[in-house]
Short mmCIF file of C-alpha atoms in Angstrom, two decimals:
data_model
loop_
_atom_site.label_atom_id
_atom_site.label_comp_id
_atom_site.label_asym_id
_atom_site.label_seq_id
_atom_site.Cartn_x
_atom_site.Cartn_y
_atom_site.Cartn_z
CA UNK A 1 21.55 -40.54 14.58
CA UNK A 2 22.28 -37.06 13.22
CA UNK A 3 25.71 -36.78 11.64
CA UNK A 4 27.79 -37.46 8.56
CA UNK A 5 28.53 -41.11 9.28
CA UNK A 6 25.03 -42.52 9.56
CA UNK A 7 24.05 -45.42 7.31
CA UNK A 8 20.70 -46.42 5.96
CA UNK A 9 20.84 -49.43 8.27
CA UNK A 10 21.28 -47.13 11.28
CA UNK A 11 18.18 -45.15 10.31
CA UNK A 12 16.13 -48.29 9.67
CA UNK A 13 17.15 -49.74 13.04
CA UNK A 14 16.25 -46.47 14.79
CA UNK A 15 12.78 -46.53 13.22
CA UNK A 16 12.25 -50.21 14.05
CA UNK A 17 13.09 -49.61 17.71
CA UNK A 18 10.55 -46.82 18.16
CA UNK A 19 7.72 -47.76 20.47
CA UNK A 20 5.01 -45.92 18.53
CA UNK A 21 2.61 -47.03 15.81
CA UNK A 22 3.58 -47.31 12.15
CA UNK A 23 1.90 -43.95 11.63
CA UNK A 24 4.23 -42.42 14.22
CA UNK A 25 7.24 -44.16 12.67
CA UNK A 26 6.26 -42.78 9.29
CA UNK A 27 6.16 -39.26 10.78
CA UNK A 28 9.72 -39.77 12.13
CA UNK A 29 10.77 -41.10 8.72
CA UNK A 30 9.41 -38.00 6.95
CA UNK A 31 11.31 -35.71 9.31
CA UNK A 32 14.55 -37.65 8.81
CA UNK A 33 14.02 -37.72 5.05
CA UNK A 34 13.59 -33.94 4.97
CA UNK A 35 16.74 -33.46 7.06
CA UNK A 36 19.00 -35.81 5.08
CA UNK A 37 17.69 -34.55 1.74
CA UNK A 38 18.71 -31.06 2.86
CA UNK A 39 22.04 -32.26 4.29
CA UNK A 40 23.00 -33.92 1.01
CA UNK A 41 21.86 -30.99 -1.14
CA UNK A 42 23.79 -27.93 -2.28
CA UNK A 43 21.83 -25.78 0.17
CA UNK A 44 23.54 -27.33 3.20
CA UNK A 45 27.01 -26.22 2.12
CA UNK A 46 28.59 -29.55 3.13
CA UNK A 47 29.26 -30.50 -0.51
CA UNK A 48 28.08 -34.07 0.07
CA UNK A 49 27.21 -36.29 -2.86
CA UNK A 50 23.41 -36.81 -3.15
CA UNK A 51 23.95 -40.43 -4.15
CA UNK A 52 25.52 -41.09 -0.71
CA UNK A 53 22.35 -39.94 1.08
CA UNK A 54 21.58 -42.76 3.58
CA UNK A 55 17.84 -42.11 3.54
CA UNK A 56 17.76 -43.46 -0.04
CA UNK A 57 18.43 -46.93 1.35
CA UNK A 58 15.57 -46.77 3.87
CA UNK A 59 12.11 -48.07 3.03
CA UNK A 60 9.30 -45.93 4.40
CA UNK A 61 7.32 -47.63 7.22
CA UNK A 62 4.04 -49.01 5.88
CA UNK A 63 0.96 -47.23 7.18
CA UNK A 64 -2.42 -48.91 7.21
CA UNK A 65 -4.86 -47.15 4.89
CA UNK A 66 -7.89 -46.72 7.11
CA UNK A 67 -11.32 -46.26 5.58
CA UNK A 68 -12.66 -43.19 7.35
CA UNK A 69 -16.41 -42.68 7.65
CA UNK A 70 -18.63 -40.95 5.14
CA UNK A 71 -22.41 -40.57 5.17
CA UNK A 72 -25.13 -41.89 2.92
CA UNK A 73 -27.70 -39.51 1.41
CA UNK A 74 -30.27 -40.94 3.85
CA UNK A 75 -28.01 -40.20 6.83
CA UNK A 76 -27.52 -36.66 5.56
CA UNK A 77 -31.27 -36.19 5.36
CA UNK A 78 -31.57 -37.43 8.93
CA UNK A 79 -28.87 -35.05 10.21
CA UNK A 80 -30.52 -32.09 8.53
CA UNK A 81 -33.90 -33.12 9.97
CA UNK A 82 -32.39 -33.39 13.47
CA UNK A 83 -30.60 -30.00 13.33
CA UNK A 84 -31.99 -27.43 15.77
CA UNK A 85 -32.59 -24.49 13.44
CA UNK A 86 -32.54 -23.25 9.85
CA UNK A 87 -28.98 -21.98 10.24
CA UNK A 88 -27.69 -25.39 11.32
CA UNK A 89 -29.64 -27.16 8.56
CA UNK A 90 -28.15 -24.77 5.99
CA UNK A 91 -24.62 -25.34 7.30
CA UNK A 92 -24.91 -29.14 7.09
CA UNK A 93 -26.55 -29.04 3.65
CA UNK A 94 -23.87 -26.68 2.33
CA UNK A 95 -21.06 -28.81 3.77
CA UNK A 96 -22.42 -31.88 1.99
CA UNK A 97 -23.15 -30.12 -1.32
CA UNK A 98 -19.81 -28.37 -1.62
CA UNK A 99 -17.18 -30.29 0.34
CA UNK A 100 -16.13 -27.01 1.94
CA UNK A 101 -13.47 -27.03 4.64
CA UNK A 102 -14.50 -25.63 8.02
CA UNK A 103 -12.55 -22.38 7.60
CA UNK A 104 -13.89 -21.90 4.07
CA UNK A 105 -17.50 -22.28 5.16
CA UNK A 106 -17.12 -20.12 8.27
CA UNK A 107 -15.58 -17.27 6.26
CA UNK A 108 -18.28 -16.95 3.59
CA UNK A 109 -19.30 -13.41 2.68
CA UNK A 110 -22.94 -13.18 1.50
CA UNK A 111 -21.82 -10.94 -1.37
CA UNK A 112 -19.77 -13.85 -2.75
CA UNK A 113 -22.84 -16.04 -3.35
CA UNK A 114 -23.81 -16.37 -7.01
CA UNK A 115 -27.46 -17.36 -6.70
CA UNK A 116 -28.01 -17.67 -10.45
CA UNK A 117 -25.33 -20.36 -10.88
CA UNK A 118 -25.42 -21.68 -7.29
CA UNK A 119 -21.76 -20.99 -6.66
CA UNK A 120 -19.88 -19.43 -3.76
CA UNK A 121 -16.50 -17.76 -4.07
CA UNK A 122 -14.30 -18.93 -1.20
CA UNK A 123 -10.69 -18.61 -0.11
CA UNK A 124 -8.96 -21.99 -0.11
CA UNK A 125 -5.68 -23.27 1.32
CA UNK A 126 -2.72 -21.06 0.47
CA UNK A 127 -4.94 -18.02 -0.01
CA UNK A 128 -6.18 -19.27 -3.37
CA UNK A 129 -9.60 -18.31 -4.67
CA UNK A 130 -12.03 -21.12 -5.49
CA UNK A 131 -15.67 -21.79 -6.31
CA UNK A 132 -17.95 -24.06 -4.30
CA UNK A 133 -21.18 -25.41 -5.84
CA UNK A 134 -24.44 -26.03 -3.98
CA UNK A 135 -27.84 -27.51 -4.77
CA UNK A 136 -31.48 -26.55 -4.64
CA UNK A 137 -32.13 -27.65 -1.05
CA UNK A 138 -29.14 -25.67 0.18
CA UNK A 139 -30.30 -22.62 -1.77
CA UNK A 140 -33.71 -22.71 -0.07
CA UNK A 141 -32.18 -23.13 3.39
CA UNK A 142 -29.65 -20.32 2.82
CA UNK A 143 -32.36 -17.93 1.65
CA UNK A 144 -34.56 -18.84 4.62
CA UNK A 145 -31.62 -18.23 6.97
CA UNK A 146 -30.85 -14.86 5.37
CA UNK A 147 -34.51 -13.85 5.72
CA UNK A 148 -34.08 -14.31 9.49
CA UNK A 149 -30.54 -13.04 9.92
CA UNK A 150 -29.17 -9.62 9.05
CA UNK A 151 -25.80 -10.58 7.56
CA UNK A 152 -23.10 -8.00 6.99
CA UNK A 153 -19.68 -9.27 5.93
CA UNK A 154 -20.25 -12.77 7.36
CA UNK A 155 -22.94 -15.24 6.38
CA UNK A 156 -23.11 -16.92 9.79
CA UNK A 157 -23.36 -15.73 13.37
CA UNK A 158 -20.90 -18.49 14.32
CA UNK A 159 -17.13 -18.76 13.93
CA UNK A 160 -15.21 -21.99 13.23
CA UNK A 161 -15.28 -23.00 16.89
CA UNK A 162 -19.02 -22.40 17.14
CA UNK A 163 -19.73 -24.46 14.02
CA UNK A 164 -17.52 -27.30 15.26
CA UNK A 165 -19.32 -27.28 18.62
CA UNK A 166 -22.72 -27.36 16.94
CA UNK A 167 -21.66 -30.38 14.88
CA UNK A 168 -20.24 -32.07 17.98
CA UNK A 169 -23.58 -31.73 19.78
CA UNK A 170 -25.44 -33.07 16.75
CA UNK A 171 -23.10 -36.09 16.67
CA UNK A 172 -23.83 -36.76 20.34
CA UNK A 173 -27.56 -36.57 19.69
CA UNK A 174 -27.69 -38.70 16.52
CA UNK A 175 -24.74 -41.07 16.92
CA UNK A 176 -23.58 -40.24 13.38
CA UNK A 177 -20.11 -38.90 12.48
CA UNK A 178 -20.61 -35.18 12.10
CA UNK A 179 -17.66 -32.91 11.33
CA UNK A 180 -16.28 -30.96 8.39
CA UNK A 181 -13.93 -33.74 7.28
CA UNK A 182 -16.74 -36.31 7.31
CA UNK A 183 -18.86 -34.05 5.10
CA UNK A 184 -15.92 -33.50 2.76
CA UNK A 185 -15.44 -37.27 2.42
CA UNK A 186 -19.20 -37.63 1.94
CA UNK A 187 -19.18 -35.02 -0.83
CA UNK A 188 -16.42 -36.89 -2.70
CA UNK A 189 -17.82 -40.38 -2.09
CA UNK A 190 -21.36 -39.57 -3.22
CA UNK A 191 -20.05 -38.00 -6.44
CA UNK A 192 -17.83 -41.02 -7.08
CA UNK A 193 -20.72 -43.44 -6.49
CA UNK A 194 -22.76 -41.47 -9.02
CA UNK A 195 -20.11 -41.88 -11.69
CA UNK A 196 -18.28 -38.53 -11.48
CA UNK A 197 -14.61 -39.18 -12.23
CA UNK A 198 -11.78 -38.18 -9.92
CA UNK A 199 -10.61 -35.27 -12.08
CA UNK A 200 -14.02 -33.59 -11.90
CA UNK A 201 -14.29 -34.30 -8.16
CA UNK A 202 -10.86 -32.72 -7.71
CA UNK A 203 -12.00 -29.54 -9.43
CA UNK A 204 -15.39 -29.38 -7.72
CA UNK A 205 -13.87 -29.96 -4.28
CA UNK A 206 -10.87 -27.70 -4.82
CA UNK A 207 -8.33 -30.47 -4.12
CA UNK A 208 -4.78 -29.98 -5.36
CA UNK A 209 -4.26 -33.56 -6.55
CA UNK A 210 -6.20 -36.64 -7.63
CA UNK A 211 -4.28 -38.61 -4.99
CA UNK A 212 -6.06 -36.56 -2.32
CA UNK A 213 -9.42 -37.32 -3.93
CA UNK A 214 -8.61 -41.03 -3.81
CA UNK A 215 -7.88 -40.74 -0.09
CA UNK A 216 -11.29 -39.17 0.47
CA UNK A 217 -13.14 -41.81 -1.58
CA UNK A 218 -11.75 -44.97 0.04
CA UNK A 219 -15.24 -45.83 1.28
CA UNK A 220 -16.36 -46.39 -2.33
CA UNK A 221 -16.48 -50.16 -2.77
CA UNK A 222 -16.11 -52.51 -5.72
CA UNK A 223 -19.89 -53.04 -5.65
CA UNK A 224 -20.43 -49.30 -6.19
CA UNK A 225 -18.18 -49.33 -9.25
CA UNK A 226 -19.84 -52.52 -10.50
CA UNK A 227 -23.28 -50.87 -10.42
CA UNK A 228 -21.98 -48.05 -12.62
CA UNK A 229 -20.40 -50.56 -14.98
CA UNK A 230 -23.60 -52.61 -15.26
CA UNK A 231 -25.68 -49.48 -15.89
CA UNK A 232 -23.52 -48.68 -18.92
CA UNK A 233 -24.06 -52.16 -20.39
CA UNK A 234 -27.86 -51.92 -20.27
#
């Protein structure tokens, strides 16, 4: 497969003959695309013409767009009610209010909480600084937790593994999907169902592109959009 005399047909046949799912084939395709794009670039030093790049003739394997689970506001209320302690309730409420990633939530410094504006300064992917919003219920739970816990440079007495384990146990007890990614999808989906456009969701959730927001809001149905449309016409 690797060499200077490979055709697009060779690559397509190689991908077709793989015994994995289309998702796996797409992963192989991405690796091959990265390699051949480098090989036919100036950086490789082979002085090959980019227009002869065989990967240009290969169609990417189609991957099914799965609708991953998100929670309803009622399910969120139930999870918070079923959580063992104030700390766990505050974690779940903050996840849902802010769409924080697991590492972002676990690394919160109490000094970075702006109580007046209900914002938390966090460090996002790539070491970038971002702001995460939260609501009134989360504020009350956070303050109750801090009244019980002497925080220094960390808001929680759990690390990422401890938070993930707590959520795993809550999932086992309630039967509801319960992890950081589910809460992040829930954050985006609830905002979308309430009429917040993708650009604002992108900013509020610290996503780098609207395409990523659309991936996280696949559970929003036509009926949800229709309700918003009908409300405008009233």
